[in-house]
Amino acid sequence: MATLPVGEDKWVDYVAENRRHANDLEKRVHVIELFKLAIEAEPNSVRVWRAYCEYFWSLYVDSQTPESGWTDEERLMGRELFSLNAALSLWQQGYESIQYRINDSHELWNQWISLERAMLAGTRTAEGIRRITFLYTDRLQVPHVTRDDTAQAFSEFLSTYNKAAWEETMQAVTAKSQEAKKLTEDRDMFELKLRQARQEGKEDIYRALMKEYLEWECNQSKRSNKHAEATGDLCRGLYARALTGVFAFDDTIWNEYVRFLSTSGTYAQSPHGMVDVLRRAVDHCPWSGTIWSRYILTAEDARLPFNEIEQIKHKATSNPELYKNGMAALLDMYAAWCGFLKRKAMDLNATDEDVDVADMGLRAALEFVDQAKNRYGDSYRGDPNFRLERIYIQYLTEKKRNLDEARGLWHKLAEKQLYADSYDFWLNYYLWEMMVFASSGKDRSPTPSTAAIGLRVPSVATAVLGRAIKRKTLDWPERVIDVYVQHCNDYELPSTVRNAIDTVYETRKEVAKRREREAAQAAEYYAAAHAQEQQAAHAAQSADDDSSSSSKRKRDDETETVDATANKRPKNDAAEAEATALKQQQSLKRDRENTISKNNTQTVMVEFRTPEEAQSALLRDGKYFGTAQISVEPGTDLTLTAAKS
């Protein structure tokens, strides 16, 4: 079978291309099968559902008319395959799948209801009127942005087909639809902003708004109120929009959607429903190890057959996208797979076959990862959390009782620098040895060295901690030292405790010197970084000063500013009138609206476009305006500031 498309756009194009060549009944049926696959892949896509319903309806119409060009045999079979009931049922199924997409669900609804009304126009049956009345009533109780248009269309429908019941029916529907109206109004702000961003082609803003909208919608659904069920449906509808649109290939949004479903509504109690969601998620984001891991875990929770879960693992490892971002995604997926194998083998009802499968599967997983890391060379050092090894060690310890092989795996890991320098690794190793020691029971003989005093000591666990504190490059030696001292005090012989104290004393001194060196290096680094920041800031300030000085010199050359001062006149009179006269007679570059008032005089600042115009204004110096004398002076060497409004 050919590789199937992924994503709404590609599915629509793919089916449309096949539809172009569907010139006989067999090919038309094939197109229907492709539409079924498209719906399975994109069950909440308005575009896919519309294309599917429109095509099926066209087949119904063509099967009824000889003018369609179909043969008699094709029309006969077509009437069975593409019946009216099947067509109408498909429209309803499509609507129910997308009804909570409040922004565009009307696109499919409007087509469906127009077909229903067109058929009623020819029959005008009471049953048909009741059916469409029910459809409108139901629709108006679902939030959607075109609810006013829907209400108007319903009103017109009643006026035409059931005028006597118009008032009673509209009152009842209005009362029932108040919740939907309120929910729609609460979301109008987001919808308006999204439409505006889309119309202006601002994709980044659109994505940011959609993320904000999703977060807000999720918060609404968590609130315990009378709208809880409706807001949950709306949140799923919004995720449907995002995951068939702008975030179709965004693994972060898919993961958030899965988390939302797993903690709310019927999906929380329906692992099978979650399996379908995760199947679509890995199709859209095959590079995400987190999604593959969740897919396997959910399939196990849904109790799918082993071969189906194994097929998920095979599908993951055979997809090259899983490897494009390094080993992390592969390890995430294999951690889930190995966890599944371990749990299946350790189940109380496990069969010998389950244990054999776990034996082979766990070893194969470790080998596969070991081989896969070769493609990354030195850039991959290993899984810091050694997840697969932990699972295998637990399996060997608890199920197989093979302590020697499990301990050998610990030794093998301890030889690698990634783990040997990790306090977390050594503490886990130590705790495992303590668990083995505790589970061995008192019936086992003590070690020969302690037999004389009859004391059982966890000498192997002690050795693990002793080996750890000798690492000069351990990331948190202080923590391991504390555990080592406490362990020896709790479990070891006096001689061992004495040796531990002496060892720790020297180790603490070495660690203190190491911390001093690290602190000095850190201080040196931050000092250098701070000096660079200051140097950059000084350079930027110098550039600003140079720019300001250059701008001032240029302004002095090009313009002059004059002061028009009216003496012995009330404010807002002579000086402002003179400034007005200057404006009317000269070509002003900028008018300084602010005035300076002092000692019953007023100063107005006027800036001209050219020095010549400023010189012309100076001729008014000493002139009278009414009873007030005007003083006009050049305003050279002034500092002008511009403020943003």
GROMACS .gro file of N, CA and C in nm, residues 200-320:
model
  363
  200GLU      N    1  -0.432   3.949   0.856
  200GLU     CA    2  -0.313   4.030   0.833
  200GLU      C    3  -0.190   3.946   0.803
  201GLY      N    4  -0.206   3.814   0.802
  201GLY     CA    5  -0.094   3.726   0.770
  201GLY      C    6   0.014   3.721   0.876
  202LYS      N    7  -0.020   3.753   1.000
  202LYS     CA    8   0.077   3.752   1.110
  202LYS      C    9   0.075   3.616   1.178
  203GLU      N   10   0.150   3.523   1.120
  203GLU     CA   11   0.146   3.385   1.166
  203GLU      C   12   0.201   3.369   1.308
  204ASP      N   13   0.308   3.440   1.340
  204ASP     CA   14   0.366   3.429   1.475
  204ASP      C   15   0.268   3.477   1.581
  205ILE      N   16   0.201   3.587   1.551
  205ILE     CA   17   0.101   3.639   1.646
  205ILE      C   18  -0.015   3.541   1.658
  206TYR      N   19  -0.054   3.483   1.545
  206TYR     CA   20  -0.164   3.386   1.547
  206TYR      C   21  -0.128   3.266   1.636
  207ARG      N   22  -0.007   3.216   1.622
  207ARG     CA   23   0.035   3.101   1.703
  207ARG      C   24   0.038   3.137   1.852
  208ALA      N   25   0.090   3.255   1.882
  208ALA     CA   26   0.096   3.297   2.022
  208ALA      C   27  -0.044   3.312   2.081
  209LEU      N   28  -0.135   3.369   2.003
  209LEU     CA   29  -0.273   3.385   2.049
  209LEU      C   30  -0.340   3.250   2.070
  210MET      N   31  -0.315   3.157   1.979
  210MET     CA   32  -0.376   3.025   1.993
  210MET      C   33  -0.325   2.953   2.118
  211LYS      N   34  -0.197   2.966   2.148
  211LYS     CA   35  -0.144   2.905   2.270
  211LYS      C   36  -0.208   2.967   2.394
  212GLU      N   37  -0.221   3.099   2.391
  212GLU     CA   38  -0.285   3.167   2.504
  212GLU      C   39  -0.430   3.122   2.518
  213TYR      N   40  -0.497   3.108   2.407
  213TYR     CA   41  -0.637   3.064   2.404
  213TYR      C   42  -0.650   2.923   2.460
  214LEU      N   43  -0.561   2.834   2.419
  214LEU     CA   44  -0.564   2.696   2.468
  214LEU      C   45  -0.544   2.691   2.619
  215GLU      N   46  -0.448   2.767   2.667
  215GLU     CA   47  -0.422   2.769   2.811
  215GLU      C   48  -0.544   2.821   2.887
  216TRP      N   49  -0.603   2.927   2.835
  216TRP     CA   50  -0.722   2.984   2.898
  216TRP      C   51  -0.838   2.884   2.896
  217GLU      N   52  -0.857   2.818   2.783
  217GLU     CA   53  -0.968   2.722   2.770
  217GLU      C   54  -0.949   2.604   2.864
  218CYS      N   55  -0.826   2.557   2.878
  218CYS     CA   56  -0.799   2.446   2.971
  218CYS      C   57  -0.832   2.488   3.114
  219ASN      N   58  -0.796   2.610   3.150
  219ASN     CA   59  -0.827   2.658   3.285
  219ASN      C   60  -0.977   2.666   3.308
  220GLN      N   61  -1.052   2.706   3.205
  220GLN     CA   62  -1.197   2.712   3.219
  220GLN      C   63  -1.255   2.573   3.246
  221SER      N   64  -1.200   2.473   3.177
  221SER     CA   65  -1.254   2.338   3.190
  221SER      C   66  -1.225   2.277   3.327
  222LYS      N   67  -1.123   2.329   3.396
  222LYS     CA   68  -1.087   2.275   3.527
  222LYS      C   69  -1.175   2.330   3.639
  223ARG      N   70  -1.239   2.441   3.612
  223ARG     CA   71  -1.319   2.502   3.717
  223ARG      C   72  -1.446   2.422   3.742
  224SER      N   73  -1.478   2.407   3.869
  224SER     CA   74  -1.598   2.332   3.907
  224SER      C   75  -1.717   2.427   3.905
  225ASN      N   76  -1.789   2.428   3.795
  225ASN     CA   77  -1.907   2.512   3.785
  225ASN      C   78  -2.009   2.445   3.696
  226LYS      N   79  -2.118   2.513   3.674
  226LYS     CA   80  -2.228   2.454   3.597
  226LYS      C   81  -2.195   2.439   3.450
  227HIS      N   82  -2.087   2.503   3.403
  227HIS     CA   83  -2.049   2.493   3.263
  227HIS      C   84  -1.937   2.391   3.241
  228ALA      N   85  -1.904   2.311   3.341
  228ALA     CA   86  -1.787   2.225   3.333
  228ALA      C   87  -1.790   2.133   3.212
  229GLU      N   88  -1.903   2.068   3.187
  229GLU     CA   89  -1.912   1.975   3.075
  229GLU      C   90  -1.897   2.047   2.942
  230ALA      N   91  -1.964   2.161   2.929
  230ALA     CA   92  -1.958   2.236   2.803
  230ALA      C   93  -1.817   2.290   2.778
  231THR      N   94  -1.751   2.340   2.882
  231THR     CA   95  -1.617   2.393   2.863
  231THR      C   96  -1.518   2.283   2.828
  232GLY      N   97  -1.540   2.162   2.881
  232GLY     CA   98  -1.456   2.050   2.841
  232GLY      C   99  -1.470   2.019   2.694
  233ASP      N  100  -1.594   2.020   2.644
  233ASP     CA  101  -1.617   1.997   2.501
  233ASP      C  102  -1.553   2.107   2.417
  234LEU      N  103  -1.564   2.231   2.463
  234LEU     CA  104  -1.506   2.342   2.389
  234LEU      C  105  -1.354   2.335   2.387
  235CYS      N  106  -1.296   2.288   2.497
  235CYS     CA  107  -1.150   2.274   2.502
  235CYS      C  108  -1.104   2.169   2.402
  236ARG      N  109  -1.175   2.058   2.395
  236ARG     CA  110  -1.141   1.955   2.296
  236ARG      C  111  -1.161   2.009   2.154
  237GLY      N  112  -1.266   2.090   2.135
  237GLY     CA  113  -1.288   2.150   2.004
  237GLY      C  114  -1.177   2.245   1.965
  238LEU      N  115  -1.126   2.321   2.061
  238LEU     CA  116  -1.016   2.414   2.032
  238LEU      C  117  -0.888   2.338   2.000
  239TYR      N  118  -0.862   2.232   2.075
  239TYR     CA  119  -0.745   2.149   2.043
  239TYR      C  120  -0.759   2.088   1.904
  240ALA      N  121  -0.882   2.050   1.866
  240ALA     CA  122  -0.905   1.996   1.732
  240ALA      C  123  -0.866   2.098   1.626
  241ARG      N  124  -0.903   2.224   1.649
  241ARG     CA  125  -0.864   2.330   1.555
  241ARG      C  126  -0.713   2.343   1.547
  242ALA      N  127  -0.649   2.347   1.664
  242ALA     CA  128  -0.504   2.368   1.667
  242ALA      C  129  -0.429   2.252   1.602
  243LEU      N  130  -0.475   2.129   1.627
  243LEU     CA  131  -0.401   2.012   1.581
  243LEU      C  132  -0.437   1.970   1.438
  244THR      N  133  -0.534   2.034   1.378
  244THR     CA  134  -0.557   2.016   1.234
  244THR      C  135  -0.511   2.140   1.159
  245GLY      N  136  -0.463   2.240   1.233
  245GLY     CA  137  -0.421   2.364   1.172
  245GLY      C  138  -0.278   2.399   1.203
  246VAL      N  139  -0.260   2.511   1.273
  246VAL     CA  140  -0.128   2.569   1.290
  246VAL      C  141  -0.034   2.482   1.375
  247PHE      N  142  -0.087   2.397   1.462
  247PHE     CA  143  -0.004   2.312   1.547
  247PHE      C  144  -0.014   2.164   1.512
  248ALA      N  145  -0.047   2.135   1.388
  248ALA     CA  146  -0.064   1.995   1.346
  248ALA      C  147   0.062   1.913   1.368
  249PHE      N  148   0.178   1.976   1.358
  249PHE     CA  149   0.304   1.903   1.369
  249PHE      C  150   0.388   1.956   1.486
  250ASP      N  151   0.321   1.997   1.590
  250ASP     CA  152   0.386   2.048   1.710
  250ASP      C  153   0.371   1.945   1.822
  251ASP      N  154   0.479   1.875   1.855
  251ASP     CA  155   0.469   1.767   1.954
  251ASP      C  156   0.436   1.820   2.094
  252THR      N  157   0.474   1.944   2.123
  252THR     CA  158   0.441   2.000   2.254
  252THR      C  159   0.290   2.012   2.272
  253ILE      N  160   0.220   2.061   2.170
  253ILE     CA  161   0.075   2.076   2.179
  253ILE      C  162   0.008   1.939   2.183
  254TRP      N  163   0.059   1.844   2.106
  254TRP     CA  164   0.003   1.708   2.112
  254TRP      C  165   0.017   1.650   2.252
  255ASN      N  166   0.134   1.668   2.313
  255ASN     CA  167   0.154   1.618   2.449
  255ASN      C  168   0.059   1.686   2.548
  256GLU      N  169   0.039   1.816   2.531
  256GLU     CA  170  -0.053   1.886   2.620
  256GLU      C  171  -0.196   1.835   2.601
  257TYR      N  172  -0.232   1.806   2.478
  257TYR     CA  173  -0.366   1.754   2.450
  257TYR      C  174  -0.386   1.618   2.516
  258VAL      N  175  -0.286   1.532   2.504
  258VAL     CA  176  -0.294   1.400   2.566
  258VAL      C  177  -0.307   1.412   2.717
  259ARG      N  178  -0.228   1.501   2.775
  259ARG     CA  179  -0.237   1.520   2.920
  259ARG      C  180  -0.374   1.572   2.960
  260PHE      N  181  -0.427   1.665   2.882
  260PHE     CA  182  -0.561   1.718   2.912
  260PHE      C  183  -0.666   1.608   2.907
  261LEU      N  184  -0.662   1.525   2.803
  261LEU     CA  185  -0.761   1.419   2.789
  261LEU      C  186  -0.749   1.316   2.901
  262SER      N  187  -0.626   1.285   2.940
  262SER     CA  188  -0.606   1.180   3.040
  262SER      C  189  -0.650   1.223   3.179
  263THR      N  190  -0.672   1.351   3.198
  263THR     CA  191  -0.712   1.400   3.331
  263THR      C  192  -0.853   1.457   3.334
  264SER      N  193  -0.927   1.439   3.225
  264SER     CA  194  -1.061   1.498   3.224
  264SER      C  195  -1.156   1.416   3.140
  265GLY      N  196  -1.282   1.421   3.175
  265GLY     CA  197  -1.388   1.363   3.092
  265GLY      C  198  -1.379   1.213   3.078
  266THR      N  199  -1.447   1.164   2.975
  266THR     CA  200  -1.456   1.019   2.953
  266THR      C  201  -1.324   0.959   2.910
  267TYR      N  202  -1.235   1.040   2.852
  267TYR     CA  203  -1.107   0.986   2.807
  267TYR      C  204  -1.025   0.934   2.924
  268ALA      N  205  -1.042   0.995   3.041
  268ALA     CA  206  -0.966   0.951   3.158
  268ALA      C  207  -1.001   0.807   3.195
  269GLN      N  208  -1.121   0.764   3.164
  269GLN     CA  209  -1.164   0.626   3.193
  269GLN      C  210  -1.167   0.540   3.066
  270SER      N  211  -1.117   0.591   2.956
  270SER     CA  212  -1.124   0.519   2.829
  270SER      C  213  -0.986   0.510   2.764
  271PRO      N  214  -0.904   0.413   2.805
  271PRO     CA  215  -0.773   0.399   2.742
  271PRO      C  216  -0.781   0.375   2.592
  272HIS      N  217  -0.886   0.307   2.545
  272HIS     CA  218  -0.898   0.280   2.402
  272HIS      C  219  -0.912   0.411   2.323
  273GLY      N  220  -0.988   0.506   2.378
  273GLY     CA  221  -0.999   0.635   2.312
  273GLY      C  222  -0.866   0.708   2.308
  274MET      N  223  -0.788   0.695   2.413
  274MET     CA  224  -0.656   0.758   2.417
  274MET      C  225  -0.561   0.692   2.318
  275VAL      N  226  -0.574   0.563   2.298
  275VAL     CA  227  -0.488   0.493   2.201
  275VAL      C  228  -0.506   0.554   2.062
  276ASP      N  229  -0.630   0.583   2.026
  276ASP     CA  230  -0.657   0.641   1.894
  276ASP      C  231  -0.595   0.780   1.882
  277VAL      N  232  -0.606   0.859   1.988
  277VAL     CA  233  -0.546   0.993   1.986
  277VAL      C  234  -0.395   0.983   1.971
  278LEU      N  235  -0.333   0.892   2.044
  278LEU     CA  236  -0.188   0.879   2.039
  278LEU      C  237  -0.141   0.820   1.906
  279ARG      N  238  -0.222   0.736   1.846
  279ARG     CA  239  -0.188   0.687   1.711
  279ARG      C  240  -0.175   0.804   1.614
  280ARG      N  241  -0.270   0.896   1.622
  280ARG     CA  242  -0.263   1.013   1.535
  280ARG      C  243  -0.147   1.104   1.574
  281ALA      N  244  -0.118   1.111   1.703
  281ALA     CA  245  -0.009   1.197   1.749
  281ALA      C  246   0.126   1.150   1.695
  282VAL      N  247   0.152   1.019   1.698
  282VAL     CA  248   0.281   0.971   1.647
  282VAL      C  249   0.288   0.980   1.495
  283ASP      N  250   0.174   0.975   1.428
  283ASP     CA  251   0.174   0.996   1.283
  283ASP      C  252   0.217   1.138   1.249
  284HIS      N  253   0.172   1.233   1.329
  284HIS     CA  254   0.205   1.373   1.303
  284HIS      C  255   0.344   1.411   1.356
  285CYS      N  256   0.387   1.348   1.464
  285CYS     CA  257   0.515   1.384   1.528
  285CYS      C  258   0.596   1.258   1.557
  286PRO      N  259   0.641   1.186   1.453
  286PRO     CA  260   0.712   1.059   1.476
  286PRO      C  261   0.849   1.075   1.541
  287TRP      N  262   0.899   1.197   1.552
  287TRP     CA  263   1.028   1.222   1.614
  287TRP      C  264   1.019   1.231   1.767
  288SER      N  265   0.898   1.233   1.821
  288SER     CA  266   0.881   1.255   1.965
  288SER      C  267   0.884   1.124   2.042
  289GLY      N  268   0.991   1.101   2.115
  289GLY     CA  269   0.999   0.982   2.198
  289GLY      C  270   0.898   0.984   2.311
  290THR      N  271   0.866   1.103   2.360
  290THR     CA  272   0.768   1.115   2.467
  290THR      C  273   0.632   1.064   2.423
  291ILE      N  274   0.593   1.097   2.300
  291ILE     CA  275   0.462   1.052   2.250
  291ILE      C  276   0.464   0.902   2.224
  292TRP      N  277   0.573   0.850   2.166
  292TRP     CA  278   0.582   0.705   2.146
  292TRP      C  279   0.574   0.632   2.280
  293SER      N  280   0.642   0.686   2.379
  293SER     CA  281   0.641   0.625   2.512
  293SER      C  282   0.499   0.622   2.569
  294ARG      N  283   0.429   0.733   2.556
  294ARG     CA  284   0.292   0.740   2.607
  294ARG      C  285   0.200   0.647   2.528
  295TYR      N  286   0.226   0.632   2.400
  295TYR     CA  287   0.147   0.543   2.314
  295TYR      C  288   0.158   0.399   2.362
  296ILE      N  289   0.280   0.353   2.389
  296ILE     CA  290   0.301   0.216   2.436
  296ILE      C  291   0.238   0.196   2.573
  297LEU      N  292   0.258   0.292   2.662
  297LEU     CA  293   0.201   0.282   2.796
  297LEU      C  294   0.048   0.276   2.792
  298THR      N  295  -0.012   0.359   2.707
  298THR     CA  296  -0.158   0.362   2.697
  298THR      C  297  -0.211   0.233   2.634
  299ALA      N  298  -0.138   0.181   2.536
  299ALA     CA  299  -0.178   0.054   2.476
  299ALA      C  300  -0.174  -0.058   2.579
  300GLU      N  301  -0.074  -0.056   2.666
  300GLU     CA  302  -0.066  -0.154   2.774
  300GLU      C  303  -0.182  -0.136   2.871
  301ASP      N  304  -0.213  -0.012   2.904
  301ASP     CA  305  -0.324   0.017   2.995
  301ASP      C  306  -0.457  -0.028   2.935
  302ALA      N  307  -0.469  -0.018   2.802
  302ALA     CA  308  -0.591  -0.061   2.734
  302ALA      C  309  -0.595  -0.212   2.713
  303ARG      N  310  -0.489  -0.281   2.756
  303ARG     CA  311  -0.478  -0.427   2.746
  303ARG      C  312  -0.488  -0.475   2.600
  304LEU      N  313  -0.419  -0.403   2.514
  304LEU     CA  314  -0.412  -0.450   2.376
  304LEU      C  315  -0.328  -0.576   2.370
  305PRO      N  316  -0.350  -0.661   2.271
  305PRO     CA  317  -0.270  -0.783   2.257
  305PRO      C  318  -0.122  -0.751   2.243
  306PHE      N  319  -0.039  -0.845   2.285
  306PHE     CA  320   0.105  -0.823   2.281
  306PHE      C  321   0.153  -0.788   2.142
  307ASN      N  322   0.103  -0.858   2.041
  307ASN     CA  323   0.152  -0.834   1.905
  307ASN      C  324   0.120  -0.693   1.857
  308GLU      N  325   0.009  -0.634   1.904
  308GLU     CA  326  -0.024  -0.497   1.864
  308GLU      C  327   0.070  -0.397   1.930
  309ILE      N  328   0.103  -0.422   2.056
  309ILE     CA  329   0.197  -0.332   2.124
  309ILE      C  330   0.336  -0.347   2.064
  310GLU      N  331   0.373  -0.470   2.032
  310GLU     CA  332   0.502  -0.492   1.968
  310GLU      C  333   0.508  -0.420   1.833
  311GLN      N  334   0.396  -0.418   1.763
  311GLN     CA  335   0.392  -0.350   1.634
  311GLN      C  336   0.414  -0.200   1.650
  312ILE      N  337   0.368  -0.143   1.760
  312ILE     CA  338   0.393  -0.001   1.786
  312ILE      C  339   0.543   0.022   1.799
  313LYS      N  340   0.609  -0.068   1.872
  313LYS     CA  341   0.754  -0.054   1.889
  313LYS      C  342   0.826  -0.066   1.755
  314HIS      N  343   0.786  -0.162   1.673
  314HIS     CA  344   0.847  -0.179   1.541
  314HIS      C  345   0.823  -0.057   1.453
  315LYS      N  346   0.704  -0.001   1.462
  315LYS     CA  347   0.672   0.118   1.383
  315LYS      C  348   0.762   0.234   1.422
  316ALA      N  349   0.791   0.243   1.551
  316ALA     CA  350   0.877   0.352   1.600
  316ALA      C  351   1.021   0.334   1.552
  317THR      N  352   1.077   0.216   1.572
  317THR     CA  353   1.217   0.195   1.537
  317THR      C  354   1.242   0.198   1.387
  318SER      N  355   1.139   0.172   1.308
  318SER     CA  356   1.157   0.174   1.162
  318SER      C  357   1.135   0.312   1.102
  319ASN      N  358   1.099   0.408   1.184
  319ASN     CA  359   1.076   0.544   1.134
  319ASN      C  360   1.203   0.627   1.153
  320PRO      N  361   1.265   0.673   1.044
  320PRO     CA  362   1.391   0.749   1.057
  320PRO      C  363   1.376   0.879   1.134
   0.00000   0.00000   0.00000
